[in-house]
XYZ file of C-alpha atoms in Angstrom:
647
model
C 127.046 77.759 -26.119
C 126.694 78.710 -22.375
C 124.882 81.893 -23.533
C 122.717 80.126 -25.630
C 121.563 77.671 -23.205
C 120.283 80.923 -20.450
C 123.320 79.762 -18.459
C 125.534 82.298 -16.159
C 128.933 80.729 -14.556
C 130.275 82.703 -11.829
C 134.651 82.812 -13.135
C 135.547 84.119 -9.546
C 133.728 81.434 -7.662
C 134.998 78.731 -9.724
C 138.406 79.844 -10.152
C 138.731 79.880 -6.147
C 137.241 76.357 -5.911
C 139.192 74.978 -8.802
C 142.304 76.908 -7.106
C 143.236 77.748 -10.249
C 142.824 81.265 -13.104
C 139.348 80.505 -14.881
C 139.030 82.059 -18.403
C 136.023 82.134 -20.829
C 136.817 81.259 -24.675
C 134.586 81.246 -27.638
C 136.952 78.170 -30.065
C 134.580 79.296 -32.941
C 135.259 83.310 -32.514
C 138.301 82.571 -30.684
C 137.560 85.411 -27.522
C 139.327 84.906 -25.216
C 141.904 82.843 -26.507
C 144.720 85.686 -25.872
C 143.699 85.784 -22.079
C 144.568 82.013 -22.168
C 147.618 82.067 -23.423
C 148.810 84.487 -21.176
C 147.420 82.276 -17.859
C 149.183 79.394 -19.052
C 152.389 81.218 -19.477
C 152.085 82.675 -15.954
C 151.272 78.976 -14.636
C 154.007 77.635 -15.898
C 156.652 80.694 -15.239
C 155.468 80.901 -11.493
C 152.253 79.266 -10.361
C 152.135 75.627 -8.234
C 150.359 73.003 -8.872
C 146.902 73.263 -7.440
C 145.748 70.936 -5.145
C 142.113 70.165 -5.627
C 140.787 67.793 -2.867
C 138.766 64.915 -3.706
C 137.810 63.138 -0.775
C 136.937 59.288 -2.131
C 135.886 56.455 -0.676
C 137.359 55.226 3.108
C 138.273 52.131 1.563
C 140.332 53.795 -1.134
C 141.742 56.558 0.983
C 143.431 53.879 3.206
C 144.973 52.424 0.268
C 146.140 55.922 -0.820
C 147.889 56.316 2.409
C 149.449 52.897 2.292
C 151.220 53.400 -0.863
C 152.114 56.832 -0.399
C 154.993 56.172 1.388
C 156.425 53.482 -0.869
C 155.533 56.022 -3.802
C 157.142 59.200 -2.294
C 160.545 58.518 -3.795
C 158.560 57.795 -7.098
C 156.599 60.635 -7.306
C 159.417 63.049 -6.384
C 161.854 61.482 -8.578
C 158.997 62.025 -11.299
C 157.582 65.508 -10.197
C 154.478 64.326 -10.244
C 151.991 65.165 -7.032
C 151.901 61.813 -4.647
C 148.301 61.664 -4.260
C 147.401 61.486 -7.872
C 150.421 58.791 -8.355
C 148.548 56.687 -5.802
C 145.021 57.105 -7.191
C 146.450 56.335 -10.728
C 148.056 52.996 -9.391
C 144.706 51.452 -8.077
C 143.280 52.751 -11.478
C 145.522 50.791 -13.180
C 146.628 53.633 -15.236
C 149.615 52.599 -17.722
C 152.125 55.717 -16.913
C 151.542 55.584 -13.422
C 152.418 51.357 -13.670
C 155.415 52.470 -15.177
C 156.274 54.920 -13.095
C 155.693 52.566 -9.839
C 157.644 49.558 -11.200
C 156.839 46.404 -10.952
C 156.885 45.651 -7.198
C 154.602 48.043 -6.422
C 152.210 47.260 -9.171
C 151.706 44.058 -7.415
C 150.802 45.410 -3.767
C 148.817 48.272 -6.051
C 146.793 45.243 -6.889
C 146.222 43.996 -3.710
C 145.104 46.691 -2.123
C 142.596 47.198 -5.222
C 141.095 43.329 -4.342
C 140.497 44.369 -1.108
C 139.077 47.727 -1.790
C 136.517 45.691 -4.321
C 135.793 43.144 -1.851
C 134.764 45.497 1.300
C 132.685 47.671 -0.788
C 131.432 44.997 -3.740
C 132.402 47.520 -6.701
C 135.409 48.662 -8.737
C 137.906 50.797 -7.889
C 137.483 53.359 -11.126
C 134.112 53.609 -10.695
C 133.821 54.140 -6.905
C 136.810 57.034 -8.125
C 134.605 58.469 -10.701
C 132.080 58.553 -8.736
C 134.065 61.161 -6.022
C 135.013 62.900 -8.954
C 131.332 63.533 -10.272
C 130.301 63.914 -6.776
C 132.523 67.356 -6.707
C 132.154 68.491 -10.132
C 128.135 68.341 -9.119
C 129.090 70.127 -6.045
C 131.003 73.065 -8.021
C 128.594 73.655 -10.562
C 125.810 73.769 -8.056
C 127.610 76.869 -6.874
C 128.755 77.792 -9.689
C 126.521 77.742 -12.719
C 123.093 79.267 -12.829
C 120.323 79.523 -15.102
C 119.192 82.494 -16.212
C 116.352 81.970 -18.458
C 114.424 79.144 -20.160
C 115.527 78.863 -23.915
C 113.492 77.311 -26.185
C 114.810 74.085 -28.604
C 117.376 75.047 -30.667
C 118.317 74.327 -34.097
C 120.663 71.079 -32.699
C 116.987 69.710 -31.639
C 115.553 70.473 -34.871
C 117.975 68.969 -37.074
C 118.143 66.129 -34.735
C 115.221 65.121 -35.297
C 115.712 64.559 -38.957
C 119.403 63.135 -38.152
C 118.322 60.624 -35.297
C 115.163 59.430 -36.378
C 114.100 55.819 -36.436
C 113.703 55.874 -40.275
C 115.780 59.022 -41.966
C 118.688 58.189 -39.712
C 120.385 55.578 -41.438
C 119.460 57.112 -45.286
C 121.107 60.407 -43.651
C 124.102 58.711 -42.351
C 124.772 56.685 -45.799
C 124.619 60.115 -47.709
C 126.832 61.597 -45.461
C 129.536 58.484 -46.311
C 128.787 59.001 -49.573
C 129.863 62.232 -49.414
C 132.997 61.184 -47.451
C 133.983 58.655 -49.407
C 133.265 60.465 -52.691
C 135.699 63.904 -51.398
C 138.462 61.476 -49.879
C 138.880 58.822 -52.543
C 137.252 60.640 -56.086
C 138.460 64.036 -55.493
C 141.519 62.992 -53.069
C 142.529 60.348 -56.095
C 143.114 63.115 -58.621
C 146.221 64.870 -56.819
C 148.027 61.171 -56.935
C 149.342 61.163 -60.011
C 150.575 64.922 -59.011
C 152.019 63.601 -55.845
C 153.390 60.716 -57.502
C 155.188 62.347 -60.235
C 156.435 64.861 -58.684
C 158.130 63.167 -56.447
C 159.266 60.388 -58.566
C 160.929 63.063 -60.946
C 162.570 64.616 -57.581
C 163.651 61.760 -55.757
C 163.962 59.160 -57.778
C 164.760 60.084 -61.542
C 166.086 63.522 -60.359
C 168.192 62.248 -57.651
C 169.417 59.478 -59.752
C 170.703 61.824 -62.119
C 172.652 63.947 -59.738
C 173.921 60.872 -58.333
C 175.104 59.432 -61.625
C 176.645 62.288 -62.138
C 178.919 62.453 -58.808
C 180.214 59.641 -60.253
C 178.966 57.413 -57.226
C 178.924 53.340 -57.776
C 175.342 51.877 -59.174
C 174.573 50.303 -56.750
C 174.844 52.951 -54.449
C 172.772 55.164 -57.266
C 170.313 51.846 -56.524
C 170.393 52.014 -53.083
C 169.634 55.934 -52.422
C 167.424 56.500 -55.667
C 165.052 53.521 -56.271
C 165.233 52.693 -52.729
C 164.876 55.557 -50.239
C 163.820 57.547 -53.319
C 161.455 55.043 -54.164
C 160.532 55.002 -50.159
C 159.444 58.758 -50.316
C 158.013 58.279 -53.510
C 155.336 56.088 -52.100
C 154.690 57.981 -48.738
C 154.191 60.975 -51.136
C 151.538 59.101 -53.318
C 149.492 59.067 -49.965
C 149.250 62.600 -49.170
C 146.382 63.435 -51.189
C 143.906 60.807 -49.668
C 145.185 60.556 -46.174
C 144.741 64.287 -45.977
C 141.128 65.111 -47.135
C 140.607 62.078 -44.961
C 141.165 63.687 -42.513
C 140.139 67.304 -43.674
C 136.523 65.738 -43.691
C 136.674 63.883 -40.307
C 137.685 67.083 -38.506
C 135.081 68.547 -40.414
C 132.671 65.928 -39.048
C 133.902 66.112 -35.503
C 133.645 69.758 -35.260
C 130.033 70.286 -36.179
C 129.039 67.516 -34.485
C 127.861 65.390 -36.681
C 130.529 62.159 -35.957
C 129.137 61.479 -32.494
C 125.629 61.186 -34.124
C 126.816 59.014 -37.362
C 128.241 56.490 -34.502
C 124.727 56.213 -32.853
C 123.295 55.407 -35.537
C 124.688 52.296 -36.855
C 125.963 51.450 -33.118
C 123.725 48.238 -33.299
C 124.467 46.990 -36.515
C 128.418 46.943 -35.604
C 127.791 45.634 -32.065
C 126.702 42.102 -34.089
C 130.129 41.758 -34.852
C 131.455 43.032 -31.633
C 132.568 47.032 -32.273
C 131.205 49.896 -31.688
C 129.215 52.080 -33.406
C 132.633 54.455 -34.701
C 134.011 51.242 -36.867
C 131.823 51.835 -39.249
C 133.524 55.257 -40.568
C 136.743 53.566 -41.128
C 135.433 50.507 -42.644
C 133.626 52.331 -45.426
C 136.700 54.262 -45.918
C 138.033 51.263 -46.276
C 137.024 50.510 -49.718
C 138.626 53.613 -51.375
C 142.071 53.148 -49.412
C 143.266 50.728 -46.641
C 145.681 53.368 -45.293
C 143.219 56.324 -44.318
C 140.857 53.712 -43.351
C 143.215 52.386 -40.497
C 144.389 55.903 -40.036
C 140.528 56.439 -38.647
C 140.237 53.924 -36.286
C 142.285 56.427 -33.779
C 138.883 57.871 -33.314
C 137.906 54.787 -31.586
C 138.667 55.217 -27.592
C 138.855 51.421 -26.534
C 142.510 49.421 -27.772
C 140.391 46.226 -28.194
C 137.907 48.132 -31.035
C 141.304 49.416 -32.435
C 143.449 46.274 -32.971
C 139.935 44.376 -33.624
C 138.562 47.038 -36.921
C 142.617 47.262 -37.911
C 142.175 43.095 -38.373
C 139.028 43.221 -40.747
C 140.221 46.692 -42.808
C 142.463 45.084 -44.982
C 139.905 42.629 -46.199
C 137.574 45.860 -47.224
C 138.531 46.183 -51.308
C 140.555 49.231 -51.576
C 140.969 50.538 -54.961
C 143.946 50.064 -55.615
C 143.044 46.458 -56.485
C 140.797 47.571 -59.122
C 142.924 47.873 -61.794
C 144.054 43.994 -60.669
C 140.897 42.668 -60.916
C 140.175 44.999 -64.725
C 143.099 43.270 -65.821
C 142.274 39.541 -65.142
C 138.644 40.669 -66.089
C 139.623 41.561 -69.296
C 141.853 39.028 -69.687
C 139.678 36.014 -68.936
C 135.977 37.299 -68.426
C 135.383 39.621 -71.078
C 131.629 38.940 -70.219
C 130.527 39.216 -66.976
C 133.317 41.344 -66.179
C 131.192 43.662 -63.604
C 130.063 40.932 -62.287
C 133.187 39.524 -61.163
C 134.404 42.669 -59.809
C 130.991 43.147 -57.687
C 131.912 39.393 -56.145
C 134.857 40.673 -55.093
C 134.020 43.490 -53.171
C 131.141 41.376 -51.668
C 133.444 38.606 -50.743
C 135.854 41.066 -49.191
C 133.493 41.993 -46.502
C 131.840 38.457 -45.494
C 135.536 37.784 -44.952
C 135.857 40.849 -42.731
C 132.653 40.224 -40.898
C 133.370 36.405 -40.407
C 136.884 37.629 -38.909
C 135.552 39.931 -36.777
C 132.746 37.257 -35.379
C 136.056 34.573 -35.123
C 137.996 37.427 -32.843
C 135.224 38.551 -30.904
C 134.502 34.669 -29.388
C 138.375 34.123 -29.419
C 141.041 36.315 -28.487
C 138.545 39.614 -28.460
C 136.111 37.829 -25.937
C 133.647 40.008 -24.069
C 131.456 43.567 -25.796
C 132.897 46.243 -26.789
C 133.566 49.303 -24.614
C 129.829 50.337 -23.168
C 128.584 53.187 -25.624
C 127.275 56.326 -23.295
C 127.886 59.006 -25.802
C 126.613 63.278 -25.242
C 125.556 64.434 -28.142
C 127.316 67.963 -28.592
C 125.598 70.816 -30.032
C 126.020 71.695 -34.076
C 128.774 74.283 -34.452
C 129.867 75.693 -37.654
C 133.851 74.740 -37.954
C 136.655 77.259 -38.494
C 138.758 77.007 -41.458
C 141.726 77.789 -38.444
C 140.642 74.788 -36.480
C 139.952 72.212 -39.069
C 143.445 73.050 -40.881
C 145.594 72.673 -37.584
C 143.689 69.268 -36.577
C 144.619 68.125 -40.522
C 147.655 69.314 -40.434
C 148.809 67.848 -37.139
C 147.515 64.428 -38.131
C 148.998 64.319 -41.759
C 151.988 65.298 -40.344
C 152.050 62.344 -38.028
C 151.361 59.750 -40.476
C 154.325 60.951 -42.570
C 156.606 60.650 -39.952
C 155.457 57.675 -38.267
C 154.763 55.566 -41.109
C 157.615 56.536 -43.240
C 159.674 55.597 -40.583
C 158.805 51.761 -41.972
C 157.579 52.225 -45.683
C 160.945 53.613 -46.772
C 163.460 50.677 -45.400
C 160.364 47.958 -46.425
C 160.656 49.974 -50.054
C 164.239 50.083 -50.430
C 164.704 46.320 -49.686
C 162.097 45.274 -52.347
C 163.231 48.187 -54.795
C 167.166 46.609 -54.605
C 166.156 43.021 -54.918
C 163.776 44.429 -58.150
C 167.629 46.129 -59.559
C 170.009 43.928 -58.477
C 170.720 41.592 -61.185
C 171.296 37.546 -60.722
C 174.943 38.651 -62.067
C 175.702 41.337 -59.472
C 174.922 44.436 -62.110
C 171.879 46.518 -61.326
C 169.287 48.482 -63.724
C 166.990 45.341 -63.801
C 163.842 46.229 -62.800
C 160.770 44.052 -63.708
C 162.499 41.838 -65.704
C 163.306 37.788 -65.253
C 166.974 38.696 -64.487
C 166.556 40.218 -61.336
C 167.105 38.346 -57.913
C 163.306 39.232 -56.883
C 162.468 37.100 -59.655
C 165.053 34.899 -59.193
C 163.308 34.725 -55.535
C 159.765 34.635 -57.635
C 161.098 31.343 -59.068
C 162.306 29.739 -56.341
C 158.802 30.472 -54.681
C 156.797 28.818 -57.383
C 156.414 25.409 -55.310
C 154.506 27.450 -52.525
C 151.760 28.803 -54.707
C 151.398 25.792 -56.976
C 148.534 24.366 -54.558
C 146.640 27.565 -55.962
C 147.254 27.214 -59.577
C 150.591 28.772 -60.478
C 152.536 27.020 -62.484
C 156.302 27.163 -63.038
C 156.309 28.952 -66.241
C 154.123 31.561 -64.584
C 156.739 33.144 -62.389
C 156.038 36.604 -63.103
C 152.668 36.341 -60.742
C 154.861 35.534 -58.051
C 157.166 38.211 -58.632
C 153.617 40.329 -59.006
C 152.316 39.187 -55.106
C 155.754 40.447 -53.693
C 155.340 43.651 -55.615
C 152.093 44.104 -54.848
C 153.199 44.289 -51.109
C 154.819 47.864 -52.079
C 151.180 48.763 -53.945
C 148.397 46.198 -54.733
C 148.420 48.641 -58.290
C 152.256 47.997 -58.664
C 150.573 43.886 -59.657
C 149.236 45.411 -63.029
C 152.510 47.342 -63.591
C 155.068 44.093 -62.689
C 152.572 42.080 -64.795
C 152.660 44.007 -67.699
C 156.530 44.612 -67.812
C 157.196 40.858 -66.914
C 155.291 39.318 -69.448
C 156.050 41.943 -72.126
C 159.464 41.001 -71.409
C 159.131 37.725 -72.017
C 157.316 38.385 -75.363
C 160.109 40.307 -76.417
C 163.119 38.913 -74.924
C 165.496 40.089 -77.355
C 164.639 43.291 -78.459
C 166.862 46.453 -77.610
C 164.926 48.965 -75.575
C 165.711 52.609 -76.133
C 166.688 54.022 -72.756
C 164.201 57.105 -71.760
C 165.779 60.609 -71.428
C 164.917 62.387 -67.524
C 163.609 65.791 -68.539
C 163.006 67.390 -64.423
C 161.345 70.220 -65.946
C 159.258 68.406 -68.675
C 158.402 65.564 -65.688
C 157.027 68.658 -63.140
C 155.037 69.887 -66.014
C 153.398 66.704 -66.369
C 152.733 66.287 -63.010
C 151.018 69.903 -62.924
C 148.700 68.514 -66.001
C 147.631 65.668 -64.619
C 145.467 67.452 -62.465
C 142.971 69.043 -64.224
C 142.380 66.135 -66.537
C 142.224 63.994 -63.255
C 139.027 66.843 -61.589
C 137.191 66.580 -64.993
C 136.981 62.863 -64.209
C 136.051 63.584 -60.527
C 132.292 64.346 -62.054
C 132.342 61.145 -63.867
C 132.422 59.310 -60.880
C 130.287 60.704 -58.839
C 127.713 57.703 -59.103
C 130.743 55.340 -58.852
C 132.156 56.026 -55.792
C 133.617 52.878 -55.091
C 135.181 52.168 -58.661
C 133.099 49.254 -59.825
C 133.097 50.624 -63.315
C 136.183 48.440 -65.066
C 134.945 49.543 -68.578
C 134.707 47.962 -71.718
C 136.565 44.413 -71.198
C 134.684 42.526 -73.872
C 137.354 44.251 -76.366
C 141.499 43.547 -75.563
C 142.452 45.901 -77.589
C 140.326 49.042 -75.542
C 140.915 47.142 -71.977
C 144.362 47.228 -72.906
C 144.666 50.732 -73.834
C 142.700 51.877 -70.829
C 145.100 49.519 -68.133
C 148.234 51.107 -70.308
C 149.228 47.417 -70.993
C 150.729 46.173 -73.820
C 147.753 43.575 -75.407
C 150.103 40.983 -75.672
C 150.450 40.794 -71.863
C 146.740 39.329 -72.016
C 148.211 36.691 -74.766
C 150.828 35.617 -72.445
C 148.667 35.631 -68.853
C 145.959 33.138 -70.734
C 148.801 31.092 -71.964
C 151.164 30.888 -68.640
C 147.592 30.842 -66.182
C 145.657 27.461 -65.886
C 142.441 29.427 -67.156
C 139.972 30.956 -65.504
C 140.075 29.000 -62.226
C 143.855 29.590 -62.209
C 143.349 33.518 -62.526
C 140.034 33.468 -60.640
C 141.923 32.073 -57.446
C 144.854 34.543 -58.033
C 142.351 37.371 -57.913
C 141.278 35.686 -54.240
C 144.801 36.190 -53.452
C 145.414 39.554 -54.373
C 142.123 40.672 -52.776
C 142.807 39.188 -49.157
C 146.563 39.032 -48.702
C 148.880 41.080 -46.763
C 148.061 44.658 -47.184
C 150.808 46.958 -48.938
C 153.611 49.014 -47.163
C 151.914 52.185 -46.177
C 148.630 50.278 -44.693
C 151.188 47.904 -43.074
C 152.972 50.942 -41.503
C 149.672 52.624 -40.768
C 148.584 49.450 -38.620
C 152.409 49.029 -37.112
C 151.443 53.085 -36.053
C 147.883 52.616 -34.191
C 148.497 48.634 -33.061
C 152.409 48.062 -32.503
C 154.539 45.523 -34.227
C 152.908 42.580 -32.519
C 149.226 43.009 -33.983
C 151.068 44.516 -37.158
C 152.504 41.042 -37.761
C 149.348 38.871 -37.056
C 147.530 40.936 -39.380
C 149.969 40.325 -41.923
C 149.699 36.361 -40.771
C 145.936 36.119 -40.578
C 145.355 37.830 -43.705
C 148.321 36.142 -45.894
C 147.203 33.100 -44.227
C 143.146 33.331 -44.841
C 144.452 34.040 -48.498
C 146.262 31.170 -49.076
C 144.006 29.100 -47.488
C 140.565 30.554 -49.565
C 142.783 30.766 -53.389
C 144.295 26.798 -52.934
C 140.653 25.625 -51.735
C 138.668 27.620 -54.598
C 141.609 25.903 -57.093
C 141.689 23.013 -55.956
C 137.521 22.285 -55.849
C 137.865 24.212 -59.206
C 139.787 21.452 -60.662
C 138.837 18.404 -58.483
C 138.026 16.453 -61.609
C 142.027 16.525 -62.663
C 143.465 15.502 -59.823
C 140.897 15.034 -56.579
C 143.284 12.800 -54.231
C 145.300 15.514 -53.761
C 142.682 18.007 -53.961
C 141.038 16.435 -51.223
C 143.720 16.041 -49.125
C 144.616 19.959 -49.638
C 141.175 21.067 -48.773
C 141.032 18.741 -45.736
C 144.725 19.789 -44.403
C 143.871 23.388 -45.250
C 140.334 23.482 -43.167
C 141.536 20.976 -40.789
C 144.947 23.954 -39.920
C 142.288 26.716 -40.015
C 140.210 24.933 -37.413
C 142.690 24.322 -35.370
C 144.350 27.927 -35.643
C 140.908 29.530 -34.290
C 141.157 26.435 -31.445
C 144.362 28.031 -30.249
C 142.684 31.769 -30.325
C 140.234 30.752 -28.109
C 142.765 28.691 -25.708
C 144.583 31.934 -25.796
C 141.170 33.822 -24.992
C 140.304 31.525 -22.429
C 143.441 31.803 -20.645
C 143.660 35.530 -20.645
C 140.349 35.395 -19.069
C 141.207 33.431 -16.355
C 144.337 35.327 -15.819
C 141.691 38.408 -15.337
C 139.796 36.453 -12.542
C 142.556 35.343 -10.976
């Protein structure tokens, strides 16, 4: 790049004014990279800690000396240099706050009031000021231009990628593309990934277990649930990594920092920045990659704020949810239905994301001053290890929670009502025994007591929103043959990894299928139960026994409002608890369970005014009348924070 641009850096000069070894590297040809290695080895066998002067304002070199000697034990006890501990204080850095303690913090802050106050500006940026100041200084002396080059290819394609009126068609090609490799092509190692480790850890290991002669509910406990655990991180592999196989390949030729600039005004409406955008699209194929994205944002507030509207964004694994009900009650207009859905899914996001940014996100997101790098043509090496790191961490990190969350669910779905386990999906188990007893809560939005099995169907869906067809099916099939033996299945491992290995060439073939369908809207044939069933792998009578148990269309229309806004499942949950914490984990889960509730009982209830509108209008009024006074406390709590801030 530097030899491209006519530009000659003088390595001796700046390695003596950097007081440090200087080496040149090529990432893309990797030259150089050997030499590096072998000066970081020597620095950390043998060389100190250079000290680079940086002489900054009076006003802040006053307060450096003040708390150096408070800091002294600090730094020392740390190993860290005293200087930069001091510096890092009054820049209300969050390691060097913990480092100091909280005494110190406080006369940190002081200092920093009167530093603003003598010289009418910030502390950070009268520090990066000093710092830009010297690295002006160095490369005055040290860089120098050789030659004039002429505009380079980043110019030329720039001007195609940038411009007022091909920018944004460019950009929605380009998530096209994204969303077509992550999701279409991503989507058709699942059933691999699924399988596989299903047949290993679950079936396999109950086997081997069974065997050992171990108790059944231990067999329960270590099979369905951790097995089940791993099971479901596994199904995630596929997505999450050409997620982020094409985002490195975005970053590293360039391309992201552009795609941000050009929808950076369109996302500022609701309050984010122009990066939000990437993850919210993704958003639609999976909720978990999606939030796995927003680390690309650098401010915490456009973090926790896009992590709050993702789960609203349809992911497709609600699809087959909404094929189902489609099928089952609007076998004409099903497309239509499904289109709503995705529709309404957004206008929920956006109207959250306009709530939080006058409420508890108050103020604009971070200011957007972006360089636009140069085009490079990525390494295979470098796009592998930046894949491979992140994958990694999302399988640690987030199956640290999915597996216990699994396991719980996955013993409440054995264990029995009796105390014996091997109930799964069926009405004898104490999740549907739980399912039951939770019928009163969802009655406001049209389930009725006989109609259990949705209940049990929400909680499941909490492990997968695509688990709700599969709970439904068994459920209700189960009721419409209660009585009839079942003929236990016989685990074949080798037969099961076969299957897995087949599924994904059938599963490619389909990839070209979808390529004008990237989001899934096609549900199919619905006007005829017999092929909807077939193609959900439902038994038709499950559609006899949702139209019978459901109170119609209204009842399964407001379910489907449910299902597309509540809580999202395990892994997205775990994904969130990753990049947010557990305190914004749990008020997504709140706001999200909560908007729900709220938007299903008031569709139901103005659905069937007409049968019973006292208490339909007292339900819509408490509902509103809570939600108002929710977003009343968000912006108390806004309001206060701010003044905190002042004070």
């Amino acid at each position: 790049v530097v030899a491209q641009r006519g530009l000659v850096i003088d390595q001796q000069q700046l390695s003596s004014l950097l007081a440090c070894p200087v080496v040149a590297i090529s990432a893309s040809t990797r030259q150089g990279v050997s030499e590096l290695k072998t000066q970081i080895n020597q620095a950390v066998l043998d060389a100190p800690i250079p000290q680079l002067d940086i002489e900054y304002h009076p006003a802040i070199e006053q307060a450096i000396i003040d708390l150096s000697v408070a800091l002294q034990s600090k730094a020392a006890e740390q190993q860290c240099a005293l200087r930069w501990l001091a510096i890092r204080l009054l820049e209300r850095d969050t390691l060097a706050r913990e480092i100091a303690g909280p005494d110190l913090v406080l006369q940190a802050e002081t200092l920093e009031r009167d530093i603003e106050q003598a010289t009418d500006d910030e502390v950070d940026i009268l520090a990066a000021d000093a710092r830009y100041g010297l690295v002006n200084k160095i490369s005055h002396l040290c860089v120098n231009k050789k030659n004039e080059v002429s505009r380079g290819m980043t110019h030329k394609i720039d001007n195609w990628v940038l411009n007022r009126y091909l920018g944004i068609p460019i950009f929605l090609l380009v998530m096209y593309l994204m969303f077509m490799i992550t999701i279409n092509i991503g989507s058709a190692f699942i059933d691999f990934f699924d399988q596989v480790a299903g047949a290993i850890f679950v079936d396999g290991l109950a086997v081997v277990l069974t065997a050992m002669s171990l108790p059944e509910w231990l067999v329960v406990l270590l099979a369905n649930g951790a097995g089940g655990g791993v099971q479901v991180v596994a199904t995630f592999i596929p997505i999450i990594g050409f997620l982020f196989l094409v985002l490195s390949l975005l970053e590293d030729s360039g391309y992201m920092a552009r795609a941000a600039f050009v929808v950076d005004r369109f996302m500022r409406m609701i309050g984010l920045p122009g990066k939000s955008f990437v993850p919210m699209i993704v958003g639609f194929g999976c909720n978990v990659p999606a939030i796995m994205a927003t680390r690309t944002l650098e401010s915490q507030r456009d973090r926790i704020l896009t992590n709050i509207m993702n789960p609203f964004m349809s992911c497709g694994a609600r699809l087959p949810v909404y094929a189902l009900f489609a099928a089952a009650f609007f076998p004409v207009g099903g497309q239509n239905l499904v289109f709503f859905l995705y529709v309404f899914g957004i206008a929920v996001a956006v109207l959250t994301g306009l709530i939080m940014r006058h409420t508890l996100f108050k103020g604009d997101s971070m200011p957007f001053i972006m360089e636009l790098p140069n085009y490079h043509l990525p390494t295979l090496h470098s796009i592998a290890i930046r894949t491979w790191d992140r994958l990694k961490t999302f399988l640690v990190n987030a199956g640290k929670v999915i597996v216990p969350m699994v396991l719980v669910l996955n013993f409440l779905n054995s264990l029995g009502i009796d105390g014996s386990f091997g109930k799964e999906n069926t009405q004898k188990s104490v999740l549907s025994e739980i399912g039951r007893t939770l019928v009163p809560v969802f009655k406001p939005m049209g389930i009725r007591e006989e109609n259990w099995p949705a209940t049990v169907g929400i909680f499941t869906g909490i492990l997968a929103k695509e688990a709700v067809v599969g709970t439904l099916d068994a459920l209700y099939t189960q009721l419409a043959l209660e009585g009839v033996e079942q003929e236990p299945e016989v685990f074949d491992l080798q037969q099961s990894l076969i299957d897995a290995v087949l599924t994904i060439p059938g599963n490619l073939l389909a990839v070209a299928d979808n390529l004008l369908d990237p989001l899934g809207l096609n549900i199919g044939n619905v006007s005829n139960s017999q092929s909807a069933a077939d193609a959900q792998d439902v038994s038709q009578g499950t559609f006899g026994e949702m139209q019978a148990r459901f109170d119609g269309q209204a009842g399964a229309f407001a379910y489907l409002l449910f299902i597309l806004l509540y809580a999202p499942c395990v892994a997205a949950t775990a994904a969130i608890q990753r990049e947010t914490g557990t305190k914004w984990t749990v008020f997504v889960v709140a706001w999200t369970t909560g908007i729900a509730y709220m938007t299903a009982t008031i569709f139901y209830q103005l659905a069937t005014f007409s049968q019973h509108s006292e208490s339909s209008l007292l339900w819509v009024i408490g509902l509103l009348g809570t939600f108002f006074a929710v977003i009343f406390s968000f912006w108390l709590t806004g309001r206060n924070e701010e003044i905190r801030e002042i004070a």
